[in-house]
mmCIF file with all atom_site columns, C-alpha atoms in Angstrom:
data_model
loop_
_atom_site.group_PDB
_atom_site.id
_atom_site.type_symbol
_atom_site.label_atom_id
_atom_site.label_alt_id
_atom_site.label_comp_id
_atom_site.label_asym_id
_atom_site.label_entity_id
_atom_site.label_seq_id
_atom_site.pdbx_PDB_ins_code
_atom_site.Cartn_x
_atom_site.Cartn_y
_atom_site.Cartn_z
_atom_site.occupancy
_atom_site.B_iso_or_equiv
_atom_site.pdbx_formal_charge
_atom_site.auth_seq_id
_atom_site.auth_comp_id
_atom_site.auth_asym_id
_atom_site.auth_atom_id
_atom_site.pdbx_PDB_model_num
ATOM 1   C CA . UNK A 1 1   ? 53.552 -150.321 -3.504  1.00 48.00 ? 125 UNK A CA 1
ATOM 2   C CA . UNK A 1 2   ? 51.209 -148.108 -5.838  1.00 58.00 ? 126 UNK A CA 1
ATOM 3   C CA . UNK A 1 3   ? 50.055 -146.223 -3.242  1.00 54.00 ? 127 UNK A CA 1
ATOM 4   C CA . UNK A 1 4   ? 53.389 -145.027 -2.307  1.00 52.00 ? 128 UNK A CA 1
ATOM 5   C CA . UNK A 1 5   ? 53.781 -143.537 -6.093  1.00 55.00 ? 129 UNK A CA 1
ATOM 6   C CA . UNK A 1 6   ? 50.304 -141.902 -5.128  1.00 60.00 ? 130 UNK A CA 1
ATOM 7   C CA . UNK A 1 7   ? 51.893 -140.501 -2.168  1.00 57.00 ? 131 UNK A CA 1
ATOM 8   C CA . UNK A 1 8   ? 54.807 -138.955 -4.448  1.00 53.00 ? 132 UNK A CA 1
ATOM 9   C CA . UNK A 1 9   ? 52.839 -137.404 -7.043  1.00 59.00 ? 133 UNK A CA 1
ATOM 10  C CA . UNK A 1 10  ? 51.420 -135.225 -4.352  1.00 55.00 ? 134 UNK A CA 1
ATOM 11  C CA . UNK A 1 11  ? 54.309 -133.826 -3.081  1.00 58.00 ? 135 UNK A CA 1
ATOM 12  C CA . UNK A 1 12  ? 53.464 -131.121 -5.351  1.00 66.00 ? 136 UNK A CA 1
ATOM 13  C CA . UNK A 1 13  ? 51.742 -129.504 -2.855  1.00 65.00 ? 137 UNK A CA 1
ATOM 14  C CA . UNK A 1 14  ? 53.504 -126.979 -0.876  1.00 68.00 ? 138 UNK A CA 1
ATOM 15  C CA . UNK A 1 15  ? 55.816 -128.284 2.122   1.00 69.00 ? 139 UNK A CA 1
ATOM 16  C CA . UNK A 1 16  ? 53.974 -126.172 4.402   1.00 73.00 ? 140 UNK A CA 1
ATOM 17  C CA . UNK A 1 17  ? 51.107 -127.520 4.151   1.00 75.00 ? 141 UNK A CA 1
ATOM 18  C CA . UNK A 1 18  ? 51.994 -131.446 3.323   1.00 72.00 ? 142 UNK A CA 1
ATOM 19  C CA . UNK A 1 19  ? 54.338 -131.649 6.130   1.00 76.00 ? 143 UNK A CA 1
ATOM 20  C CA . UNK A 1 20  ? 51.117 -130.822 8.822   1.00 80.00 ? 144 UNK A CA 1
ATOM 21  C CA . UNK A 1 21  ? 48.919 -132.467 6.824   1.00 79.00 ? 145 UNK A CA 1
ATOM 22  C CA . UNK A 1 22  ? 51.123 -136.350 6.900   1.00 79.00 ? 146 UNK A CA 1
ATOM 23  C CA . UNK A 1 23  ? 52.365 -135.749 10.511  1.00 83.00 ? 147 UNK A CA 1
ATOM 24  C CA . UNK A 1 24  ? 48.760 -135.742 11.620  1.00 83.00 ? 148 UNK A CA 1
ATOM 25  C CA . UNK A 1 25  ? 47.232 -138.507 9.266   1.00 77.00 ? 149 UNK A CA 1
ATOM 26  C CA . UNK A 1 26  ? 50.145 -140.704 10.699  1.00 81.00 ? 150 UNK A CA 1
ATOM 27  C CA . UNK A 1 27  ? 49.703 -139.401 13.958  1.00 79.00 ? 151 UNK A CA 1
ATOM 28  C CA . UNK A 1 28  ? 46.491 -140.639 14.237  1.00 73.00 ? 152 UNK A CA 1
ATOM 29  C CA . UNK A 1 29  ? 46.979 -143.594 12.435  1.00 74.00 ? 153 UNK A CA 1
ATOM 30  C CA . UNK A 1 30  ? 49.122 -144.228 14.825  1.00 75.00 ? 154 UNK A CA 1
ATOM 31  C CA . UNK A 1 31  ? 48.021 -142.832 18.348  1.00 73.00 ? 155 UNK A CA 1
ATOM 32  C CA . UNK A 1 32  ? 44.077 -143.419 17.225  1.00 75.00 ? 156 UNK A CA 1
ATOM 33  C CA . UNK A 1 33  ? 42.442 -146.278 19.500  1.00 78.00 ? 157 UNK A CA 1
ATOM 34  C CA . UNK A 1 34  ? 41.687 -149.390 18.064  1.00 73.00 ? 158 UNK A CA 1
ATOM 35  C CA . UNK A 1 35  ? 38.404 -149.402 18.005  1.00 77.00 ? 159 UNK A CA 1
ATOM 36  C CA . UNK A 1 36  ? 37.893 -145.876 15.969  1.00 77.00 ? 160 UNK A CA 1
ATOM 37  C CA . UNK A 1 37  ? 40.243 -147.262 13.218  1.00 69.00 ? 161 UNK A CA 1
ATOM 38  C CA . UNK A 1 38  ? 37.855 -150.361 12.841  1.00 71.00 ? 162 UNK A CA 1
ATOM 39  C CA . UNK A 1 39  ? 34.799 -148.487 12.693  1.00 73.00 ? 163 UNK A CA 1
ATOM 40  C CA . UNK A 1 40  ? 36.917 -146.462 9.892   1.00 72.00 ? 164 UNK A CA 1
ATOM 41  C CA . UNK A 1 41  ? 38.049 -149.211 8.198   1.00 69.00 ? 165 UNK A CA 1
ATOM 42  C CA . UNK A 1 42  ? 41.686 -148.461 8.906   1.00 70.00 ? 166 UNK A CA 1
ATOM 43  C CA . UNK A 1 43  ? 43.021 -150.508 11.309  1.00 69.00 ? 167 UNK A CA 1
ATOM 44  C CA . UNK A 1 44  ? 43.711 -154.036 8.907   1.00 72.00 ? 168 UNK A CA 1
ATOM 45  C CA . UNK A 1 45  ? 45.455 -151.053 6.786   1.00 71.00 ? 169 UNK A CA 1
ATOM 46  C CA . UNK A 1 46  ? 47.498 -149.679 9.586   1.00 68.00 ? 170 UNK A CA 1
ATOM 47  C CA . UNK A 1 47  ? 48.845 -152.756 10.828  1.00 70.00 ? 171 UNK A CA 1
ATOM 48  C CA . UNK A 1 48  ? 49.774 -154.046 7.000   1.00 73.00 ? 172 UNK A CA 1
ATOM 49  C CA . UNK A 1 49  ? 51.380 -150.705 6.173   1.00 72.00 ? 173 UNK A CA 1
ATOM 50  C CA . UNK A 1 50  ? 52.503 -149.752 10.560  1.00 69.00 ? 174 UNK A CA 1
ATOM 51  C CA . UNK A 1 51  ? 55.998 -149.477 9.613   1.00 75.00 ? 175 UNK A CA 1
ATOM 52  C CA . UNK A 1 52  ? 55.923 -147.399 6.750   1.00 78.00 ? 176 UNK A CA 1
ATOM 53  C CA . UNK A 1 53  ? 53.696 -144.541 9.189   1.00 74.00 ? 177 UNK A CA 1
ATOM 54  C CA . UNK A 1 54  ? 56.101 -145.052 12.034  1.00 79.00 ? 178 UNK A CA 1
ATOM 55  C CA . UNK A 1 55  ? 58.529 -143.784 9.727   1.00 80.00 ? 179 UNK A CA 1
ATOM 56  C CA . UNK A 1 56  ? 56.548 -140.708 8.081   1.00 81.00 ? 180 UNK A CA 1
ATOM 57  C CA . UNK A 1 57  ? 55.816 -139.551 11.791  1.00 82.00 ? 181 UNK A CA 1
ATOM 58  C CA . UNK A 1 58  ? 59.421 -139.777 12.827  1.00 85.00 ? 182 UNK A CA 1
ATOM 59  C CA . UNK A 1 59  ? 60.836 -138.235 9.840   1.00 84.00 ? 183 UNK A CA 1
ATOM 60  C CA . UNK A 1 60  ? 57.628 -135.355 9.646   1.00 85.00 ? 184 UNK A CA 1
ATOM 61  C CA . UNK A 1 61  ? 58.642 -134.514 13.249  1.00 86.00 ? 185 UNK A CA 1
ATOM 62  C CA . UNK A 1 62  ? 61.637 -134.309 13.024  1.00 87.00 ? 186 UNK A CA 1
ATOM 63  C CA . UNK A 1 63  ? 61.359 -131.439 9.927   1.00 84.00 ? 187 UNK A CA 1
ATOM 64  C CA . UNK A 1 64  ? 58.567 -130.216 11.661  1.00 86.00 ? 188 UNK A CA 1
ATOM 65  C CA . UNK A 1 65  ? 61.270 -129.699 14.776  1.00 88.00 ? 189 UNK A CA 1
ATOM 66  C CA . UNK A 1 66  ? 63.799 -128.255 12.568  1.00 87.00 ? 190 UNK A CA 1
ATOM 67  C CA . UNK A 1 67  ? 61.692 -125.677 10.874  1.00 86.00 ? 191 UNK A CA 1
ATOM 68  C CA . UNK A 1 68  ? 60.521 -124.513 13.789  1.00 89.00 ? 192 UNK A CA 1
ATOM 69  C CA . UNK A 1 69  ? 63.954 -124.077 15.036  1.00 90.00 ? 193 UNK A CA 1
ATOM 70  C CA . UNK A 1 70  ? 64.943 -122.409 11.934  1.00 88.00 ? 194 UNK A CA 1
ATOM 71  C CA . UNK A 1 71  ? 62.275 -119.960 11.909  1.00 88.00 ? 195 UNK A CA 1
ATOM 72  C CA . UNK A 1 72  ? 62.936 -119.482 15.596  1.00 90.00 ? 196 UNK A CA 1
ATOM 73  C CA . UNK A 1 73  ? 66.191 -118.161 14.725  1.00 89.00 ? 197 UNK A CA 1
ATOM 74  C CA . UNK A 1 74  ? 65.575 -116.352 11.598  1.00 88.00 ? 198 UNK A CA 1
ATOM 75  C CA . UNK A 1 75  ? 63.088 -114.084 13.372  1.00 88.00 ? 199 UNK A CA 1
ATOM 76  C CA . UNK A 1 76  ? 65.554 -113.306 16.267  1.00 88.00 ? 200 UNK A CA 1
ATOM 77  C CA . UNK A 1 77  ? 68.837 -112.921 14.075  1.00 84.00 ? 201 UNK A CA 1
ATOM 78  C CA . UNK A 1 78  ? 66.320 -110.422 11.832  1.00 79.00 ? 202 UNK A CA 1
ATOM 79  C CA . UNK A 1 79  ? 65.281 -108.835 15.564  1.00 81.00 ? 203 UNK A CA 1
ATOM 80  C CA . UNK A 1 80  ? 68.579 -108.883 16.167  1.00 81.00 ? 204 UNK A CA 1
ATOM 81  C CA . UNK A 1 81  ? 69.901 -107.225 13.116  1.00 80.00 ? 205 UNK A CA 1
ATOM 82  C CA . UNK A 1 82  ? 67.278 -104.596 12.782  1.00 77.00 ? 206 UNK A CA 1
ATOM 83  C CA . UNK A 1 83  ? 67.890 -103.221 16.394  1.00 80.00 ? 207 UNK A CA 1
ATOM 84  C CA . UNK A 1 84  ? 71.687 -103.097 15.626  1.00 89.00 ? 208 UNK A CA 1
ATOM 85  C CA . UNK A 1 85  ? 70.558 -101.187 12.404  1.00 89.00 ? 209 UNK A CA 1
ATOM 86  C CA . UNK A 1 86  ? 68.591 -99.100  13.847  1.00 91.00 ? 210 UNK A CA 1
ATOM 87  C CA . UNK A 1 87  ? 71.475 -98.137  16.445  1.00 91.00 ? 211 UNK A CA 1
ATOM 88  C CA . UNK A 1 88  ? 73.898 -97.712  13.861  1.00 92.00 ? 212 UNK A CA 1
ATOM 89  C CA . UNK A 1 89  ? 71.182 -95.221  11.521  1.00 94.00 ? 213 UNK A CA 1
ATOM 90  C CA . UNK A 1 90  ? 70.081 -93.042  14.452  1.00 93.00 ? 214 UNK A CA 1
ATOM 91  C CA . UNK A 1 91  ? 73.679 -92.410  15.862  1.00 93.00 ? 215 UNK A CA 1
ATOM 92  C CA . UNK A 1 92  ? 74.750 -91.644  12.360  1.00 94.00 ? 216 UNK A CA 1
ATOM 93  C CA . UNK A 1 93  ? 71.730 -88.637  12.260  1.00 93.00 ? 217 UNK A CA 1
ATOM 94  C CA . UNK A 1 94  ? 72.707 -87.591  15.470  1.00 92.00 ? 218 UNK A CA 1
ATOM 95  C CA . UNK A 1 95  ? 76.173 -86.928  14.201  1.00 93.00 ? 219 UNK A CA 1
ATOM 96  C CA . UNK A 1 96  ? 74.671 -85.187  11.310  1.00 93.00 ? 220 UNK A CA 1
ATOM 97  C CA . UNK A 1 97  ? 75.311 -81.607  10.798  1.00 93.00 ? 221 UNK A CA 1
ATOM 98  C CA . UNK A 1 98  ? 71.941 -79.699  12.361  1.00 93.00 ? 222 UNK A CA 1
ATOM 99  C CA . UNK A 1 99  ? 71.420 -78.676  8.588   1.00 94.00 ? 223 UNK A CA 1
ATOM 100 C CA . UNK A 1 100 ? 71.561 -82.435  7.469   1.00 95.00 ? 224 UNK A CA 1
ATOM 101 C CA . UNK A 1 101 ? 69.113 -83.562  10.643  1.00 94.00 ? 225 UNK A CA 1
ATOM 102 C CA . UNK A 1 102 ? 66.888 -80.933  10.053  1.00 94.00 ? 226 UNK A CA 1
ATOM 103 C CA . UNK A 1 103 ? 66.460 -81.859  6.581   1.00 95.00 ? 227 UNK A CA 1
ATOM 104 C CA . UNK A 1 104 ? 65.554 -85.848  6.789   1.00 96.00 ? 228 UNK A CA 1
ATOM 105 C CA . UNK A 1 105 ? 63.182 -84.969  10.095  1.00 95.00 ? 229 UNK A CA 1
ATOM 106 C CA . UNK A 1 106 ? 61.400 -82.553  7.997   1.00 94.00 ? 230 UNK A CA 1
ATOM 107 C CA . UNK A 1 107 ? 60.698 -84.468  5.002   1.00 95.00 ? 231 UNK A CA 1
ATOM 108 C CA . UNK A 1 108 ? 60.132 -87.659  8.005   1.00 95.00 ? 232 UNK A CA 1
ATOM 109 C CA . UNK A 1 109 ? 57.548 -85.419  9.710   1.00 94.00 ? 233 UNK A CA 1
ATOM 110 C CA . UNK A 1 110 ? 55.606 -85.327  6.206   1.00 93.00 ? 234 UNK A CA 1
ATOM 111 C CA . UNK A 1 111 ? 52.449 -87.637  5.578   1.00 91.00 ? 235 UNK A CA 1
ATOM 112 C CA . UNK A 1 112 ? 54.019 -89.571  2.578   1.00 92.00 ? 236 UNK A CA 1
ATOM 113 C CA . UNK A 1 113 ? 57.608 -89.171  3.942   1.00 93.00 ? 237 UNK A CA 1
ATOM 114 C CA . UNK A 1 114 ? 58.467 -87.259  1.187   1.00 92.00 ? 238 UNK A CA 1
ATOM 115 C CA . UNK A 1 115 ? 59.150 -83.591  0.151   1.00 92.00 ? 239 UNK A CA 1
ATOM 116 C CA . UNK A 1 116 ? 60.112 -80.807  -2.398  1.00 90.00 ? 240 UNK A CA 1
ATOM 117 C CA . UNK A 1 117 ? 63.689 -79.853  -1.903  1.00 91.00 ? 241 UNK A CA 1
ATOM 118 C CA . UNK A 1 118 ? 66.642 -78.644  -3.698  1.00 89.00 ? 242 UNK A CA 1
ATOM 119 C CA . UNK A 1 119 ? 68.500 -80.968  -6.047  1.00 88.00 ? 243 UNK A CA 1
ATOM 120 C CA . UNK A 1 120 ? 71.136 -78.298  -6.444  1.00 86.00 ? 244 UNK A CA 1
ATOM 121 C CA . UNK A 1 121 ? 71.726 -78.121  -2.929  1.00 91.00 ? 245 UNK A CA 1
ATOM 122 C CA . UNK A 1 122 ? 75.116 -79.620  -1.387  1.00 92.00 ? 246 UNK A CA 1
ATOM 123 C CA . UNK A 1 123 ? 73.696 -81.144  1.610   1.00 94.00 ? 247 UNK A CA 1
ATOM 124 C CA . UNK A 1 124 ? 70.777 -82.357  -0.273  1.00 93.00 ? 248 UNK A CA 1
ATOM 125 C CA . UNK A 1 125 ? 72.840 -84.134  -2.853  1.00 92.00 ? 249 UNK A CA 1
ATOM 126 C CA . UNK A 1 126 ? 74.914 -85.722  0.475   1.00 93.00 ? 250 UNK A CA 1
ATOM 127 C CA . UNK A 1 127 ? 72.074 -87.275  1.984   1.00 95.00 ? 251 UNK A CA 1
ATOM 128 C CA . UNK A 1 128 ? 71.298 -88.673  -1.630  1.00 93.00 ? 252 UNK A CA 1
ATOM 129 C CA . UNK A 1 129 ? 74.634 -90.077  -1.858  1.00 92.00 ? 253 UNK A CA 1
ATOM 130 C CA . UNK A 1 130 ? 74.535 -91.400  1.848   1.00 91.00 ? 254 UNK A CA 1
ATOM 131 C CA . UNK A 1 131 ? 71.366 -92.961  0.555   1.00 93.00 ? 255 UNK A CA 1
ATOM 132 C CA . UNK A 1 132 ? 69.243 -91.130  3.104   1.00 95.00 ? 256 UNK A CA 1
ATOM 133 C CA . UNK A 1 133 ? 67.242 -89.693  0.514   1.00 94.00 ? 257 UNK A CA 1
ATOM 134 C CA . UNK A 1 134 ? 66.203 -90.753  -2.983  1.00 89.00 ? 258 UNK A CA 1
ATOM 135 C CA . UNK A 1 135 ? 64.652 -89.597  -5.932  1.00 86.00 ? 259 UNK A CA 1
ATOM 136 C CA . UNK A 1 136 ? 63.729 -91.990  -7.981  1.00 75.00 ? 260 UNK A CA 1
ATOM 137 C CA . UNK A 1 137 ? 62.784 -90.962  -11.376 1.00 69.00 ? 261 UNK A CA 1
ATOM 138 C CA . UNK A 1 138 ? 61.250 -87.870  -10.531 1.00 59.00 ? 262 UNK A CA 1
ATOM 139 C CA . UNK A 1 139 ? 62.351 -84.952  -12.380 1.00 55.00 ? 263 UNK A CA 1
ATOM 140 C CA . UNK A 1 140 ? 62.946 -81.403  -11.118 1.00 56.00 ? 264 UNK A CA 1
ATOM 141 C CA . UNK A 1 141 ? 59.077 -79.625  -10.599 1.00 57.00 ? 265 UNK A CA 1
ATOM 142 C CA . UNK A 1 142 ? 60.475 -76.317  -11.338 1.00 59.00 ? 266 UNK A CA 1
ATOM 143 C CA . UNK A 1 143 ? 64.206 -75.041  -12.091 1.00 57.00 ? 267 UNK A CA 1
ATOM 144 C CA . UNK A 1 144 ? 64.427 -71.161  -10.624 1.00 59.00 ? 268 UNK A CA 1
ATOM 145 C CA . UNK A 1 145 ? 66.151 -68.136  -11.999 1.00 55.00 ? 269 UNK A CA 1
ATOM 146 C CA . UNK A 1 146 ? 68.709 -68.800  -9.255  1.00 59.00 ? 270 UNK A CA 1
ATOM 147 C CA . UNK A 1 147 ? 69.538 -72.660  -10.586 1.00 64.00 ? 271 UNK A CA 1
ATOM 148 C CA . UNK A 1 148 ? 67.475 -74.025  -7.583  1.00 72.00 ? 272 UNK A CA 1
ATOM 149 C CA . UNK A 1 149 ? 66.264 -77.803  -8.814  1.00 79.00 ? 273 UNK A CA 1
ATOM 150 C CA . UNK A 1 150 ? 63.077 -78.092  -6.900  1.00 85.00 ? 274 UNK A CA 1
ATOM 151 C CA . UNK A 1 151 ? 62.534 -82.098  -7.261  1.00 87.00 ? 275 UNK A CA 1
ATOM 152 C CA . UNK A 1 152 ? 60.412 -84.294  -4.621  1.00 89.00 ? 276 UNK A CA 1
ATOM 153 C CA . UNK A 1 153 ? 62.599 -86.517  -2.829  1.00 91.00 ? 277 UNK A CA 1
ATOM 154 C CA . UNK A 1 154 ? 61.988 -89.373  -0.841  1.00 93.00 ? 278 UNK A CA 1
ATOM 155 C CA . UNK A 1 155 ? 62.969 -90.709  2.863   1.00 94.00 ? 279 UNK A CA 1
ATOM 156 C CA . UNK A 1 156 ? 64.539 -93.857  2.574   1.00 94.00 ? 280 UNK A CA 1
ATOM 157 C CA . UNK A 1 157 ? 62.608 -97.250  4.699   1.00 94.00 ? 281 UNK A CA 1
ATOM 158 C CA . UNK A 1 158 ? 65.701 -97.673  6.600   1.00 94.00 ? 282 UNK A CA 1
ATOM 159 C CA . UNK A 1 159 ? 65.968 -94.497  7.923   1.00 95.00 ? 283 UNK A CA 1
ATOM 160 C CA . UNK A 1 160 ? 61.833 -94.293  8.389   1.00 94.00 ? 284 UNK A CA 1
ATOM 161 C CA . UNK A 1 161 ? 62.290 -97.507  10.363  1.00 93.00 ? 285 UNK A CA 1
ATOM 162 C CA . UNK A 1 162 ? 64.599 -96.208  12.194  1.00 94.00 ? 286 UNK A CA 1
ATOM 163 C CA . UNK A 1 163 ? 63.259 -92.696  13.614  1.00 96.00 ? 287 UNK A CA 1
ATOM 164 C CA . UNK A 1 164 ? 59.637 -94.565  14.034  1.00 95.00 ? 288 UNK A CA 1
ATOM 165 C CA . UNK A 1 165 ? 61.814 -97.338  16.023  1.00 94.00 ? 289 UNK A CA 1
ATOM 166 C CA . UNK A 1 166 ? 63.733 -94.370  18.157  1.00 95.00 ? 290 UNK A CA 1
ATOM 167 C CA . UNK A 1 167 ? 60.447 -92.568  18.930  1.00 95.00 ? 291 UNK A CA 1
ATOM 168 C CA . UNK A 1 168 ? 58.594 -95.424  20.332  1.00 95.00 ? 292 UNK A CA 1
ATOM 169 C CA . UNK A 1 169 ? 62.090 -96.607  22.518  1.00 94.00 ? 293 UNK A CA 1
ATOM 170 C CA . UNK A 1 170 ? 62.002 -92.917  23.566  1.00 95.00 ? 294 UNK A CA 1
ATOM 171 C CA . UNK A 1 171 ? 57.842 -92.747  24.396  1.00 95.00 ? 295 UNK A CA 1
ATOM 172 C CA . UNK A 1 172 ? 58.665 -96.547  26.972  1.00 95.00 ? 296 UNK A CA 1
ATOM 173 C CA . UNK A 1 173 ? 61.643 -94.335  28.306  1.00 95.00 ? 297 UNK A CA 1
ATOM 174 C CA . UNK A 1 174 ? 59.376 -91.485  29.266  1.00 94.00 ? 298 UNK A CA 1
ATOM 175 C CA . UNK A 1 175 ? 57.086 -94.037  30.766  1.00 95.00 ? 299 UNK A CA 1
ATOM 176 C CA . UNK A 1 176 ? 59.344 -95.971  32.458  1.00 94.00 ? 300 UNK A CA 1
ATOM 177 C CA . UNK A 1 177 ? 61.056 -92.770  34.181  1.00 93.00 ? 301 UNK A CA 1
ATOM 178 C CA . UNK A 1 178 ? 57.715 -91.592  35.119  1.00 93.00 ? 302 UNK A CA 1
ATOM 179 C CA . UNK A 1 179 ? 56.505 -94.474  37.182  1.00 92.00 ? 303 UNK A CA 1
ATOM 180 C CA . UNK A 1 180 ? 60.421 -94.274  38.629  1.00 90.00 ? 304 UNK A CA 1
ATOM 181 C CA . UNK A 1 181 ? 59.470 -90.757  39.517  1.00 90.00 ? 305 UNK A CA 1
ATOM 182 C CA . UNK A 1 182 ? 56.250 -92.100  41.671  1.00 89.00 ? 306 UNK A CA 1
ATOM 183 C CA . UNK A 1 183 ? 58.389 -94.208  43.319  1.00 89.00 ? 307 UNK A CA 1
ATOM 184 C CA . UNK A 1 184 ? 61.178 -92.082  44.331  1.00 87.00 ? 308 UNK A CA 1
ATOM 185 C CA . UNK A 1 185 ? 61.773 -90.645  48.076  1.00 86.00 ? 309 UNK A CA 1
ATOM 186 C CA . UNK A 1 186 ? 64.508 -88.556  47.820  1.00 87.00 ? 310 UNK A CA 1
ATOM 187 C CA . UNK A 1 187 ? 64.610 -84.837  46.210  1.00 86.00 ? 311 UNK A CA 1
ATOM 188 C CA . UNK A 1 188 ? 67.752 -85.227  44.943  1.00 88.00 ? 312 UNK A CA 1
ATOM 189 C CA . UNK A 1 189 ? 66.080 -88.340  43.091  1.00 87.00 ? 313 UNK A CA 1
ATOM 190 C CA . UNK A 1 190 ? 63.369 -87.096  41.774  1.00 89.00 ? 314 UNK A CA 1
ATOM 191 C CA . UNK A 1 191 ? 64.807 -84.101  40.676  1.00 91.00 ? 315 UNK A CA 1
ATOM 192 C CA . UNK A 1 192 ? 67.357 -86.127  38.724  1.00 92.00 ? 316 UNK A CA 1
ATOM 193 C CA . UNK A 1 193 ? 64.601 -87.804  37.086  1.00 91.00 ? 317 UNK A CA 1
ATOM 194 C CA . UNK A 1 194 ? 62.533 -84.444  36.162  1.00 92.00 ? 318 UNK A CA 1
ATOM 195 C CA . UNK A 1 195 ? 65.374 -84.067  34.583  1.00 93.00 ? 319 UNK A CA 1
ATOM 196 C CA . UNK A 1 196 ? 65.901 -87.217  32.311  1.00 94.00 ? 320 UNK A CA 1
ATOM 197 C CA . UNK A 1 197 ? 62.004 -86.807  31.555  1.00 93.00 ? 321 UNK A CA 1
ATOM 198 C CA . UNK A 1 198 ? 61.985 -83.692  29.742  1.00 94.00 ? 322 UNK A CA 1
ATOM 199 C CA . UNK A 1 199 ? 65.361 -84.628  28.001  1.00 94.00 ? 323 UNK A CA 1
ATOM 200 C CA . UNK A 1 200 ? 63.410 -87.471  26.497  1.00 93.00 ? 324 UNK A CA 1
ATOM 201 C CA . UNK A 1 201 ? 60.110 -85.103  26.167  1.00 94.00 ? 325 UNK A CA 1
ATOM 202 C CA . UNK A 1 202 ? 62.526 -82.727  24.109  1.00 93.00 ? 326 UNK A CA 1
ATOM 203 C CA . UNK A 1 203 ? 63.366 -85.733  21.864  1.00 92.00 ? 327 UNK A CA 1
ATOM 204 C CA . UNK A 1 204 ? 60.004 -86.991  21.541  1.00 93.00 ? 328 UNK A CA 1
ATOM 205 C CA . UNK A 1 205 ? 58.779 -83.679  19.886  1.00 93.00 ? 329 UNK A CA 1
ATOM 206 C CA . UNK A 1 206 ? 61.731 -83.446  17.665  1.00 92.00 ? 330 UNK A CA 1
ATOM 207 C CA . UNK A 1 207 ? 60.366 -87.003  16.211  1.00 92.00 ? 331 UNK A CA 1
ATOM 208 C CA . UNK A 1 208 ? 56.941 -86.717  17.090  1.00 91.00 ? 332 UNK A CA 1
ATOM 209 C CA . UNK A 1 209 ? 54.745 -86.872  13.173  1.00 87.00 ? 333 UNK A CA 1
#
């Protein structure tokens, strides 16, 4: 069978696009009415070579089934993950000393997420070493009189996904406690609610760019 050593020599075209591409030739040598393979010239082909297509279509479906599956689950074990790491980041900042919070939402709140700050300062070199922070291979801007290491430091993507990922959970809160508010009878209720909104409203500005 020649053309079957064709058909190998061009696997080395990417899977993602062979795979599609044989599942629908053999589909529709397959599934295609009679009379469109004859006026192709296909159809004294597809019954010599029927077999060998029945197969290709069973086996490209069956990969086609299992990568969808797989991707399936990669994206929600990755959704899955990210919201637990997200979880685990933000209750880790909100167990921060107020020195330590106020430090990575300031340098968060800037446009390129990063900031001048002291390397010589203790709580500056924790958040490094927590990994909340880096530096890079930037070198101090200016060393004061006083030893102050003035260096530009960085806000690490985790921790950037993580406050961006906390603001927007805390913006559908507000929402969602706001059209609970229209809906409320009772004073005690609403009141209750009033209450929960500007708790978020308070957290919103604190991460609010």
């Amino acid at each position: 069978m020649e053309w079957f050593n064709k058909f190998i020599s061009i696997l080395k075209i990417p899977l993602k696009i062979l795979l599609p591409s044989l599942w629908i030739f053999s589909f529709g040598i397959l599934f295609i009415p009679v009379q469109i393979l004859e006026k192709i010239n296909l159809y004294e082909w597809s019954k010599k070579n029927g077999f060998m297509f029945g197969l290709i279509f069973a086996v490209t479906t069956s990969l086609i089934i299992v990568y969808i599956i797989t991707y399936l689950l990669k994206k929600m074990n990755n959704f899955i993950s990210s919201k637990t790491r997200n979880k685990k980041i933000i209750k880790a900042i909100e167990n921060m000393s107020e020195y330590e919070r106020k430090i990575i939402l300031d340098v968060y709140k800037e446009k390129t997420y990063s900031a001048i700050l002291d390397y010589a300062n203790p709580v500056v070199k924790t958040l490094l070493a927590k990994r909340y922070l880096y530096m890079g291979n930037n070198v101090p801007v200016e060393i004061t009189i006083d030893n102050r290491m003035h260096t530009r430091m960085t806000l690490q993507p985790f921790v950037r996904q993580a406050l961006e990922w906390k603001y927007n959970k805390t913006i559908d809160m507000i929402k969602h406690l706001e059209d609970k508010l229209n809906k409320a009878k009772k004073e005690n209720d609403k009141q209750e609610i009033i209450n929960k909104i500007e708790s978020y409203k308070q957290i919103e500005v604190s991460l609010r760019r």
